[in-house]
Amino acid sequence: MWAIFKNKSLQTAFFCAIFVAMLKVNNISFQYQKKPTLTGLTFQVHKGEHLSVIGESGSGKSTLLKLIYGKYDLNAGTIFWKNEQILGPKHNLVVGYDFMKYVSQEFELEPYITVAENIGQHLSNFYPKEKQRRIQELLSIVELQAVAQTKVRYLSGGQKQRVALARAIAKQPEIILLDEPFSHIDNFKKQSLRRNLFAYLKAKNITCIVATHDNNDVLSFADNIIVIHKGQLTRHDTTQNVYYNPKTHLIASFFGEYNFIESYGIVYAHQMKIMTKARHKAIVKQSYFNGNHYLIEALFETQSIFIKHPEALKSQSTIYFEVIKTRL
Ligand code: ADP
Ligand code: MG
């Protein structure tokens, strides 16, 4: 038994197995005005889980995060974190809970104080050295050491978003809600920031729910996905299951270029292979350079199809292809 307590990862596993704290969203409905915005959503999130919320713009992703945060009163249903019911402003004078942090699409910061001050604002002053060490750690997670002493109002949108993220994890919440967390951050910084932040949340076993329209936020990081379509939860499954069996055009389109071919169903561009001899014939329309491959657009019977291929192909040339729906 003692060995368990000396080993960090066993320790975490052990405590997780005993205290499966979680978020329980039970049959919630909500409307801003007459038309329902979200209807009958039910799902649960485990401690330390990374859940992605995907759906078209206007489908209700941000509204769902705000409801979980307790920003609005539900029209029906309940939300619990562990045994604590999340209540809206009718029942709670101050919106929000200590154990939960929420970074909205319109990150709210203090413009007239520095980045470091913003990040450290809610950290205790009792141990000043510890506070400074923590601020430095947070600055390095979001890669903002260089502007630590700059006033927030002078920052770019992407830098402000990074300050908001650092501020949200400063006091190590149990659950964090992130709404399009990297939408303002340019591609140069996005990859490493995303890895840093999600690795940090996993290491600390912080539950996170991320609303996003970017499949790069999802594929490498999310344990599970929920899909919101027209205010309803239409899918809840593991990331791999949703990717390999998207079921709807909407979900397939979230992950990338795909085709719908009679007798095969949804087929991603990489699940088709151009060969010298194959069952199906098509005529090349155009080749698009995509970095490590080309995307070939071709006419197959009466429809345009897209196939991943290592090189560009001449327009109007005839190709033959097979559909290979293997997992990888
Ligand atoms: P998403 O984040 O998926 O883009 P939202 O949750 O922001 O979607 O919005 C869902 C629907 O609710 C949209 O039709 C939007 O116009 C509407 N909506 C969002 N916020 C408000 C509000 N404060 N008042 C009225 N309608 C709103
Ligand atoms: Mg939104």
mmCIF file of C-alpha atoms and ligand atoms in Angstrom:
data_model
loop_
_atom_site.group_PDB
_atom_site.id
_atom_site.type_symbol
_atom_site.label_atom_id
_atom_site.label_comp_id
_atom_site.label_asym_id
_atom_site.label_seq_id
_atom_site.Cartn_x
_atom_site.Cartn_y
_atom_site.Cartn_z
ATOM 1 C CA MET A 1 0.000 0.000 0.000
ATOM 2 C CA TRP A 2 2.759 2.424 0.974
ATOM 3 C CA ALA A 3 4.376 1.963 -2.459
ATOM 4 C CA ILE A 4 1.283 3.522 -4.022
ATOM 5 C CA PHE A 5 1.788 6.702 -2.019
ATOM 6 C CA LYS A 6 5.439 7.003 -3.020
ATOM 7 C CA ASN A 7 4.761 6.765 -6.744
ATOM 8 C CA LYS A 8 3.274 9.984 -8.163
ATOM 9 C CA SER A 9 1.401 8.527 -11.125
ATOM 10 C CA LEU A 10 0.060 5.579 -9.136
ATOM 11 C CA GLN A 11 -0.995 8.084 -6.527
ATOM 12 C CA THR A 12 -2.980 10.054 -9.083
ATOM 13 C CA ALA A 13 -4.570 6.902 -10.509
ATOM 14 C CA PHE A 14 -5.430 5.721 -7.031
ATOM 15 C CA PHE A 15 -7.113 8.948 -5.987
ATOM 16 C CA CYS A 16 -8.914 9.256 -9.321
ATOM 17 C CA ALA A 17 -10.328 5.776 -8.922
ATOM 18 C CA ILE A 18 -11.675 6.638 -5.497
ATOM 19 C CA PHE A 19 -12.879 10.185 -6.037
ATOM 20 C CA VAL A 20 -14.406 10.171 -9.493
ATOM 21 C CA ALA A 21 -15.520 13.758 -9.186
ATOM 22 C CA MET A 22 -17.335 14.972 -12.222
ATOM 23 C CA LEU A 23 -19.581 17.380 -13.950
ATOM 24 C CA LYS A 24 -23.126 16.136 -14.396
ATOM 25 C CA VAL A 25 -25.222 18.000 -16.921
ATOM 26 C CA ASN A 26 -28.741 16.630 -16.702
ATOM 27 C CA ASN A 27 -31.381 17.393 -19.318
ATOM 28 C CA ILE A 28 -30.717 21.136 -19.458
ATOM 29 C CA SER A 29 -32.645 23.546 -21.649
ATOM 30 C CA PHE A 30 -32.146 27.253 -22.090
ATOM 31 C CA GLN A 31 -33.409 30.111 -24.221
ATOM 32 C CA TYR A 32 -32.364 33.753 -24.439
ATOM 33 C CA GLN A 33 -35.625 34.807 -26.031
ATOM 34 C CA LYS A 34 -38.578 32.860 -27.420
ATOM 35 C CA LYS A 35 -36.675 30.390 -29.550
ATOM 36 C CA PRO A 36 -34.925 27.583 -27.592
ATOM 37 C CA THR A 37 -31.114 27.919 -27.702
ATOM 38 C CA LEU A 38 -30.254 24.570 -26.092
ATOM 39 C CA THR A 39 -32.685 21.712 -25.589
ATOM 40 C CA GLY A 40 -32.398 18.624 -23.383
ATOM 41 C CA LEU A 41 -28.600 18.272 -23.119
ATOM 42 C CA THR A 42 -27.346 15.453 -20.910
ATOM 43 C CA PHE A 43 -23.706 14.447 -20.469
ATOM 44 C CA GLN A 44 -21.060 13.868 -17.818
ATOM 45 C CA VAL A 45 -17.410 14.801 -17.608
ATOM 46 C CA HIS A 46 -14.902 12.940 -15.474
ATOM 47 C CA LYS A 47 -12.154 14.425 -13.341
ATOM 48 C CA GLY A 48 -9.154 15.293 -15.483
ATOM 49 C CA GLU A 49 -11.030 14.663 -18.725
ATOM 50 C CA HIS A 50 -10.547 16.921 -21.724
ATOM 51 C CA LEU A 51 -13.898 17.325 -23.496
ATOM 52 C CA SER A 52 -14.247 19.217 -26.772
ATOM 53 C CA VAL A 53 -17.497 20.904 -27.692
ATOM 54 C CA ILE A 54 -17.863 21.248 -31.433
ATOM 55 C CA GLY A 55 -20.624 22.567 -33.661
ATOM 56 C CA GLU A 56 -21.309 25.234 -36.224
ATOM 57 C CA SER A 57 -21.187 28.880 -35.343
ATOM 58 C CA GLY A 58 -24.416 29.768 -33.533
ATOM 59 C CA SER A 59 -25.104 26.173 -32.479
ATOM 60 C CA GLY A 60 -24.887 27.055 -28.772
ATOM 61 C CA LYS A 61 -21.317 26.149 -27.722
ATOM 62 C CA SER A 62 -20.610 29.394 -25.882
ATOM 63 C CA THR A 63 -24.044 29.351 -24.300
ATOM 64 C CA LEU A 64 -23.371 25.857 -22.952
ATOM 65 C CA LEU A 65 -20.077 26.973 -21.346
ATOM 66 C CA LYS A 66 -21.797 30.011 -19.819
ATOM 67 C CA LEU A 67 -24.519 27.791 -18.357
ATOM 68 C CA ILE A 68 -21.922 25.446 -16.855
ATOM 69 C CA TYR A 69 -20.267 28.523 -15.335
ATOM 70 C CA GLY A 70 -23.590 29.610 -13.831
ATOM 71 C CA LYS A 71 -23.842 32.814 -15.829
ATOM 72 C CA TYR A 72 -27.522 32.288 -16.704
ATOM 73 C CA ASP A 73 -30.454 30.550 -15.066
ATOM 74 C CA LEU A 74 -31.483 27.299 -16.714
ATOM 75 C CA ASN A 75 -35.026 26.929 -18.028
ATOM 76 C CA ALA A 76 -34.938 23.236 -17.163
ATOM 77 C CA GLY A 77 -32.518 20.586 -15.907
ATOM 78 C CA THR A 78 -29.621 20.659 -13.463
ATOM 79 C CA ILE A 79 -25.836 20.975 -13.477
ATOM 80 C CA PHE A 80 -23.683 19.562 -10.677
ATOM 81 C CA TRP A 81 -19.950 19.613 -10.049
ATOM 82 C CA LYS A 82 -19.399 16.776 -7.585
ATOM 83 C CA ASN A 83 -22.248 17.362 -5.139
ATOM 84 C CA GLU A 84 -22.486 21.095 -5.651
ATOM 85 C CA GLN A 85 -25.303 22.356 -7.831
ATOM 86 C CA ILE A 86 -24.303 25.103 -10.266
ATOM 87 C CA LEU A 87 -26.817 27.890 -9.917
ATOM 88 C CA GLY A 88 -27.468 30.966 -12.010
ATOM 89 C CA PRO A 89 -27.735 34.623 -10.963
ATOM 90 C CA LYS A 90 -31.257 34.186 -9.561
ATOM 91 C CA HIS A 91 -29.784 32.069 -6.780
ATOM 92 C CA ASN A 92 -26.198 33.359 -6.634
ATOM 93 C CA LEU A 93 -25.291 36.996 -6.043
ATOM 94 C CA VAL A 94 -21.799 36.529 -7.450
ATOM 95 C CA VAL A 95 -21.503 34.589 -10.681
ATOM 96 C CA GLY A 96 -18.918 31.779 -10.680
ATOM 97 C CA TYR A 97 -17.299 29.371 -8.273
ATOM 98 C CA ASP A 98 -13.767 29.137 -6.848
ATOM 99 C CA PHE A 99 -13.196 25.661 -8.265
ATOM 100 C CA MET A 100 -14.133 26.686 -11.791
ATOM 101 C CA LYS A 101 -12.555 29.122 -14.247
ATOM 102 C CA TYR A 102 -13.996 30.332 -17.502
ATOM 103 C CA VAL A 103 -12.151 32.094 -20.314
ATOM 104 C CA SER A 104 -14.730 33.704 -22.572
ATOM 105 C CA GLN A 105 -14.320 34.653 -26.216
ATOM 106 C CA GLU A 106 -14.143 38.247 -24.977
ATOM 107 C CA PHE A 107 -11.384 37.695 -22.390
ATOM 108 C CA GLU A 108 -11.813 40.238 -19.611
ATOM 109 C CA LEU A 109 -8.523 41.732 -18.322
ATOM 110 C CA GLU A 110 -7.325 44.777 -16.427
ATOM 111 C CA PRO A 111 -5.876 47.004 -19.148
ATOM 112 C CA TYR A 112 -3.966 49.474 -16.947
ATOM 113 C CA ILE A 113 -1.764 47.020 -15.056
ATOM 114 C CA THR A 114 1.043 44.828 -16.360
ATOM 115 C CA VAL A 115 0.850 41.295 -17.704
ATOM 116 C CA ALA A 116 2.553 39.920 -14.573
ATOM 117 C CA GLU A 117 0.158 41.865 -12.322
ATOM 118 C CA ASN A 118 -2.843 40.595 -14.257
ATOM 119 C CA ILE A 119 -1.677 37.019 -13.970
ATOM 120 C CA GLY A 120 -0.889 37.333 -10.269
ATOM 121 C CA GLN A 121 -3.937 39.399 -9.375
ATOM 122 C CA HIS A 122 -5.781 36.678 -7.493
ATOM 123 C CA LEU A 123 -2.722 34.928 -6.066
ATOM 124 C CA SER A 124 -2.069 35.303 -2.363
ATOM 125 C CA ASN A 125 0.489 37.915 -1.262
ATOM 126 C CA PHE A 126 1.273 35.943 1.837
ATOM 127 C CA TYR A 127 4.400 34.329 0.355
ATOM 128 C CA PRO A 128 5.764 36.943 -2.085
ATOM 129 C CA LYS A 129 8.615 34.713 -3.319
ATOM 130 C CA GLU A 130 6.234 31.837 -4.027
ATOM 131 C CA LYS A 131 3.909 34.257 -5.810
ATOM 132 C CA GLN A 132 6.735 35.488 -8.056
ATOM 133 C CA ARG A 133 7.810 31.918 -8.816
ATOM 134 C CA ARG A 134 4.242 31.008 -9.771
ATOM 135 C CA ILE A 135 3.892 34.078 -12.009
ATOM 136 C CA GLN A 136 7.125 33.124 -13.787
ATOM 137 C CA GLU A 137 5.862 29.561 -14.279
ATOM 138 C CA LEU A 138 2.583 30.834 -15.723
ATOM 139 C CA LEU A 139 4.371 33.328 -17.983
ATOM 140 C CA SER A 140 6.458 30.507 -19.392
ATOM 141 C CA ILE A 141 3.432 28.259 -20.032
ATOM 142 C CA VAL A 142 1.872 30.956 -22.208
ATOM 143 C CA GLU A 143 5.260 32.205 -23.470
ATOM 144 C CA LEU A 144 4.826 35.807 -22.359
ATOM 145 C CA GLN A 145 8.035 36.350 -20.341
ATOM 146 C CA ALA A 146 9.136 39.066 -22.758
ATOM 147 C CA VAL A 147 6.116 41.283 -22.034
ATOM 148 C CA ALA A 148 5.768 40.540 -18.321
ATOM 149 C CA GLN A 149 6.153 44.220 -17.405
ATOM 150 C CA THR A 150 4.056 45.617 -20.269
ATOM 151 C CA LYS A 151 0.642 47.062 -19.527
ATOM 152 C CA VAL A 152 -2.077 44.848 -20.955
ATOM 153 C CA ARG A 153 -3.643 47.640 -23.010
ATOM 154 C CA TYR A 154 -0.545 47.684 -25.234
ATOM 155 C CA LEU A 155 -0.807 43.986 -26.129
ATOM 156 C CA SER A 156 -2.127 42.418 -29.315
ATOM 157 C CA GLY A 157 -5.353 40.376 -29.258
ATOM 158 C CA GLY A 158 -3.398 37.124 -29.237
ATOM 159 C CA GLN A 159 -1.190 38.245 -26.351
ATOM 160 C CA LYS A 160 -4.253 39.303 -24.365
ATOM 161 C CA GLN A 161 -5.789 35.901 -24.946
ATOM 162 C CA ARG A 162 -2.648 34.291 -23.546
ATOM 163 C CA VAL A 163 -2.794 36.511 -20.439
ATOM 164 C CA ALA A 164 -6.418 35.439 -19.947
ATOM 165 C CA LEU A 165 -5.407 31.769 -20.156
ATOM 166 C CA ALA A 166 -2.568 32.211 -17.652
ATOM 167 C CA ARG A 167 -4.869 34.080 -15.279
ATOM 168 C CA ALA A 168 -7.446 31.307 -15.468
ATOM 169 C CA ILE A 169 -4.997 28.586 -14.439
ATOM 170 C CA ALA A 170 -3.149 30.737 -11.863
ATOM 171 C CA LYS A 171 -5.066 29.375 -8.880
ATOM 172 C CA GLN A 172 -5.312 25.874 -10.314
ATOM 173 C CA PRO A 173 -9.056 25.380 -10.686
ATOM 174 C CA GLU A 174 -10.618 21.914 -10.639
ATOM 175 C CA ILE A 175 -12.388 22.576 -13.908
ATOM 176 C CA ILE A 176 -11.692 25.104 -16.635
ATOM 177 C CA LEU A 177 -14.008 26.186 -19.443
ATOM 178 C CA LEU A 178 -12.261 27.554 -22.524
ATOM 179 C CA ASP A 179 -14.195 29.241 -25.307
ATOM 180 C CA GLU A 180 -12.244 29.202 -28.595
ATOM 181 C CA PRO A 181 -9.036 29.564 -26.545
ATOM 182 C CA PHE A 182 -6.591 30.116 -29.405
ATOM 183 C CA SER A 183 -8.805 31.976 -31.866
ATOM 184 C CA HIS A 184 -6.783 35.208 -31.647
ATOM 185 C CA ILE A 185 -3.376 33.581 -31.564
ATOM 186 C CA ASP A 186 -1.330 33.359 -34.749
ATOM 187 C CA ASN A 187 -0.048 30.090 -36.184
ATOM 188 C CA PHE A 188 3.549 30.827 -35.120
ATOM 189 C CA LYS A 189 2.621 30.570 -31.449
ATOM 190 C CA LYS A 190 -0.508 28.438 -31.572
ATOM 191 C CA GLN A 191 1.065 24.970 -31.811
ATOM 192 C CA SER A 192 3.417 25.269 -28.854
ATOM 193 C CA LEU A 193 0.942 27.177 -26.702
ATOM 194 C CA ARG A 194 -1.721 24.557 -27.289
ATOM 195 C CA ARG A 195 0.695 21.768 -26.354
ATOM 196 C CA ASN A 196 1.942 23.633 -23.248
ATOM 197 C CA LEU A 197 -1.479 24.482 -21.945
ATOM 198 C CA PHE A 198 -3.167 21.134 -22.530
ATOM 199 C CA ALA A 199 -0.152 19.224 -21.167
ATOM 200 C CA TYR A 200 -0.271 21.405 -18.045
ATOM 201 C CA LEU A 201 -4.001 20.777 -17.527
ATOM 202 C CA LYS A 202 -3.539 17.011 -17.967
ATOM 203 C CA ALA A 203 -0.545 16.909 -15.608
ATOM 204 C CA LYS A 204 -2.550 18.722 -12.936
ATOM 205 C CA ASN A 205 -5.633 16.563 -13.584
ATOM 206 C CA ILE A 206 -7.723 19.663 -14.256
ATOM 207 C CA THR A 207 -10.962 18.875 -16.075
ATOM 208 C CA CYS A 208 -11.287 21.006 -19.175
ATOM 209 C CA ILE A 209 -14.119 21.719 -21.561
ATOM 210 C CA VAL A 210 -13.089 23.455 -24.759
ATOM 211 C CA ALA A 211 -15.513 24.957 -27.271
ATOM 212 C CA THR A 212 -13.753 25.140 -30.592
ATOM 213 C CA HIS A 213 -14.108 25.233 -34.346
ATOM 214 C CA ASP A 214 -10.471 24.170 -34.888
ATOM 215 C CA ASN A 215 -9.856 20.436 -35.288
ATOM 216 C CA ASN A 216 -6.231 20.958 -34.185
ATOM 217 C CA ASP A 217 -7.536 21.778 -30.711
ATOM 218 C CA VAL A 218 -9.325 18.460 -30.681
ATOM 219 C CA LEU A 219 -7.521 15.601 -32.426
ATOM 220 C CA SER A 220 -4.340 15.396 -30.353
ATOM 221 C CA PHE A 221 -5.808 16.542 -27.057
ATOM 222 C CA ALA A 222 -9.487 15.756 -26.458
ATOM 223 C CA ASP A 223 -10.467 12.516 -24.745
ATOM 224 C CA ASN A 224 -14.069 12.926 -25.788
ATOM 225 C CA ILE A 225 -16.174 15.098 -28.038
ATOM 226 C CA ILE A 226 -19.719 16.365 -27.866
ATOM 227 C CA VAL A 227 -21.366 17.729 -30.976
ATOM 228 C CA ILE A 228 -24.007 20.428 -30.654
ATOM 229 C CA HIS A 229 -26.272 20.812 -33.643
ATOM 230 C CA LYS A 230 -29.166 23.258 -33.662
ATOM 231 C CA GLY A 231 -29.108 23.435 -29.867
ATOM 232 C CA GLN A 232 -29.158 19.679 -29.326
ATOM 233 C CA LEU A 233 -26.450 17.225 -28.340
ATOM 234 C CA THR A 234 -26.230 14.957 -31.377
ATOM 235 C CA ARG A 235 -23.087 12.975 -30.557
ATOM 236 C CA HIS A 236 -20.994 12.119 -27.509
ATOM 237 C CA ASP A 237 -18.122 9.727 -28.057
ATOM 238 C CA THR A 238 -14.357 9.332 -27.913
ATOM 239 C CA THR A 239 -12.301 11.486 -30.245
ATOM 240 C CA GLN A 240 -11.137 8.454 -32.225
ATOM 241 C CA ASN A 241 -14.645 7.072 -32.657
ATOM 242 C CA VAL A 242 -16.013 10.406 -33.811
ATOM 243 C CA TYR A 243 -13.113 10.852 -36.243
ATOM 244 C CA TYR A 244 -13.217 7.361 -37.757
ATOM 245 C CA ASN A 245 -16.983 7.139 -37.848
ATOM 246 C CA PRO A 246 -18.173 10.713 -38.278
ATOM 247 C CA LYS A 247 -21.686 9.602 -39.378
ATOM 248 C CA THR A 248 -22.707 13.069 -40.608
ATOM 249 C CA HIS A 249 -21.355 15.437 -43.240
ATOM 250 C CA LEU A 250 -21.173 18.146 -40.600
ATOM 251 C CA ILE A 251 -18.814 16.150 -38.389
ATOM 252 C CA ALA A 252 -16.681 14.899 -41.292
ATOM 253 C CA SER A 253 -16.265 18.465 -42.554
ATOM 254 C CA PHE A 254 -14.965 19.498 -39.134
ATOM 255 C CA PHE A 255 -12.044 17.106 -39.507
ATOM 256 C CA GLY A 256 -11.066 17.988 -43.054
ATOM 257 C CA GLU A 257 -11.541 17.223 -46.716
ATOM 258 C CA TYR A 258 -13.975 14.344 -47.254
ATOM 259 C CA ASN A 259 -16.182 12.750 -49.899
ATOM 260 C CA PHE A 260 -19.554 11.088 -49.840
ATOM 261 C CA ILE A 261 -19.525 8.137 -52.186
ATOM 262 C CA GLU A 262 -22.499 5.803 -52.671
ATOM 263 C CA SER A 263 -21.744 2.334 -51.300
ATOM 264 C CA TYR A 264 -18.839 3.645 -49.169
ATOM 265 C CA GLY A 265 -20.461 6.528 -47.279
ATOM 266 C CA ILE A 266 -18.188 9.217 -45.855
ATOM 267 C CA VAL A 267 -14.587 8.813 -47.006
ATOM 268 C CA TYR A 268 -11.779 11.191 -46.007
ATOM 269 C CA ALA A 269 -9.421 12.349 -48.768
ATOM 270 C CA HIS A 270 -6.608 10.261 -47.252
ATOM 271 C CA GLN A 271 -8.766 7.123 -47.333
ATOM 272 C CA MET A 272 -8.604 7.016 -51.133
ATOM 273 C CA LYS A 273 -5.576 5.820 -53.031
ATOM 274 C CA ILE A 274 -4.638 6.570 -56.616
ATOM 275 C CA MET A 275 -3.119 3.490 -58.324
ATOM 276 C CA THR A 276 -2.183 2.467 -61.841
ATOM 277 C CA LYS A 277 -4.793 -0.291 -61.742
ATOM 278 C CA ALA A 278 -7.895 0.144 -59.595
ATOM 279 C CA ARG A 279 -11.645 -0.279 -59.618
ATOM 280 C CA HIS A 280 -12.743 3.338 -59.986
ATOM 281 C CA LYS A 281 -11.917 5.848 -62.699
ATOM 282 C CA ALA A 282 -11.907 9.658 -62.476
ATOM 283 C CA ILE A 283 -10.644 12.671 -64.426
ATOM 284 C CA VAL A 284 -8.304 15.145 -62.710
ATOM 285 C CA LYS A 285 -9.657 18.684 -62.429
ATOM 286 C CA GLN A 286 -7.065 20.400 -60.234
ATOM 287 C CA SER A 287 -4.162 19.750 -57.830
ATOM 288 C CA TYR A 288 -3.832 21.834 -54.661
ATOM 289 C CA PHE A 289 -0.490 22.036 -52.850
ATOM 290 C CA ASN A 290 -1.050 21.186 -49.193
ATOM 291 C CA GLY A 291 2.481 21.105 -47.808
ATOM 292 C CA ASN A 292 3.366 17.445 -47.367
ATOM 293 C CA HIS A 293 0.887 16.287 -50.015
ATOM 294 C CA TYR A 294 -1.364 17.457 -52.835
ATOM 295 C CA LEU A 295 -5.120 17.410 -52.724
ATOM 296 C CA ILE A 296 -6.354 16.165 -56.071
ATOM 297 C CA GLU A 297 -9.791 17.292 -57.153
ATOM 298 C CA ALA A 298 -11.233 14.916 -59.746
ATOM 299 C CA LEU A 299 -14.510 14.242 -61.502
ATOM 300 C CA PHE A 300 -15.898 10.833 -60.525
ATOM 301 C CA GLU A 301 -19.122 9.995 -62.387
ATOM 302 C CA THR A 302 -21.038 13.228 -61.830
ATOM 303 C CA GLN A 303 -19.400 14.403 -58.612
ATOM 304 C CA SER A 304 -16.209 16.151 -57.567
ATOM 305 C CA ILE A 305 -14.043 14.071 -55.273
ATOM 306 C CA PHE A 306 -10.906 14.915 -53.277
ATOM 307 C CA ILE A 307 -7.970 12.528 -52.918
ATOM 308 C CA LYS A 308 -4.723 12.968 -51.020
ATOM 309 C CA HIS A 309 -1.720 12.219 -53.224
ATOM 310 C CA PRO A 310 2.063 12.751 -52.930
ATOM 311 C CA GLU A 311 2.386 14.692 -56.187
ATOM 312 C CA ALA A 312 0.495 17.065 -58.453
ATOM 313 C CA LEU A 313 -1.347 15.511 -61.401
ATOM 314 C CA LYS A 314 -2.043 16.941 -64.819
ATOM 315 C CA SER A 315 -5.458 18.409 -65.323
ATOM 316 C CA GLN A 316 -7.725 16.238 -67.546
ATOM 317 C CA SER A 317 -5.594 13.116 -67.007
ATOM 318 C CA THR A 318 -7.344 9.849 -66.144
ATOM 319 C CA ILE A 319 -6.726 8.311 -62.735
ATOM 320 C CA TYR A 320 -7.803 5.088 -61.047
ATOM 321 C CA PHE A 321 -8.451 4.858 -57.322
ATOM 322 C CA GLU A 322 -9.518 2.576 -54.515
ATOM 323 C CA VAL A 323 -11.264 3.428 -51.266
ATOM 324 C CA ILE A 324 -9.218 2.133 -48.343
ATOM 325 C CA LYS A 325 -11.048 2.838 -45.119
ATOM 326 C CA THR A 326 -8.402 1.587 -42.732
ATOM 327 C CA ARG A 327 -8.117 3.243 -39.366
ATOM 328 C CA LEU A 328 -4.868 5.072 -40.047
HETATM 329 P P1 ADP B 1 -21.713 29.373 -30.690
HETATM 330 O O1 ADP B 1 -20.812 29.661 -29.550
HETATM 331 O O2 ADP B 1 -21.870 27.913 -30.978
HETATM 332 O O3 ADP B 1 -21.315 30.140 -31.915
HETATM 333 P P2 ADP B 1 -23.676 30.804 -29.110
HETATM 334 O O4 ADP B 1 -23.868 29.996 -27.888
HETATM 335 O O5 ADP B 1 -22.835 32.029 -29.008
HETATM 336 O O6 ADP B 1 -23.189 29.860 -30.296
HETATM 337 O O7 ADP B 1 -25.103 31.261 -29.636
HETATM 338 C C1 ADP B 1 -26.201 30.365 -29.790
HETATM 339 C C2 ADP B 1 -27.421 31.152 -30.251
HETATM 340 O O8 ADP B 1 -27.828 32.041 -29.218
HETATM 341 C C3 ADP B 1 -27.169 32.010 -31.477
HETATM 342 O O9 ADP B 1 -28.327 31.989 -32.282
HETATM 343 C C4 ADP B 1 -26.932 33.389 -30.899
HETATM 344 O O10 ADP B 1 -27.316 34.385 -31.804
HETATM 345 C C5 ADP B 1 -27.836 33.394 -29.675
HETATM 346 N N1 ADP B 1 -27.321 34.258 -28.595
HETATM 347 C C6 ADP B 1 -26.084 34.177 -28.041
HETATM 348 N N2 ADP B 1 -25.957 35.073 -27.039
HETATM 349 C C7 ADP B 1 -27.133 35.729 -26.946
HETATM 350 C C8 ADP B 1 -27.637 36.780 -26.096
HETATM 351 N N3 ADP B 1 -26.879 37.318 -25.116
HETATM 352 N N4 ADP B 1 -28.906 37.201 -26.306
HETATM 353 C C9 ADP B 1 -29.676 36.654 -27.268
HETATM 354 N N5 ADP B 1 -29.283 35.663 -28.106
HETATM 355 C C10 ADP B 1 -28.025 35.196 -27.953
HETATM 356 MG MG MG B 2 -19.072 30.816 -29.437
#
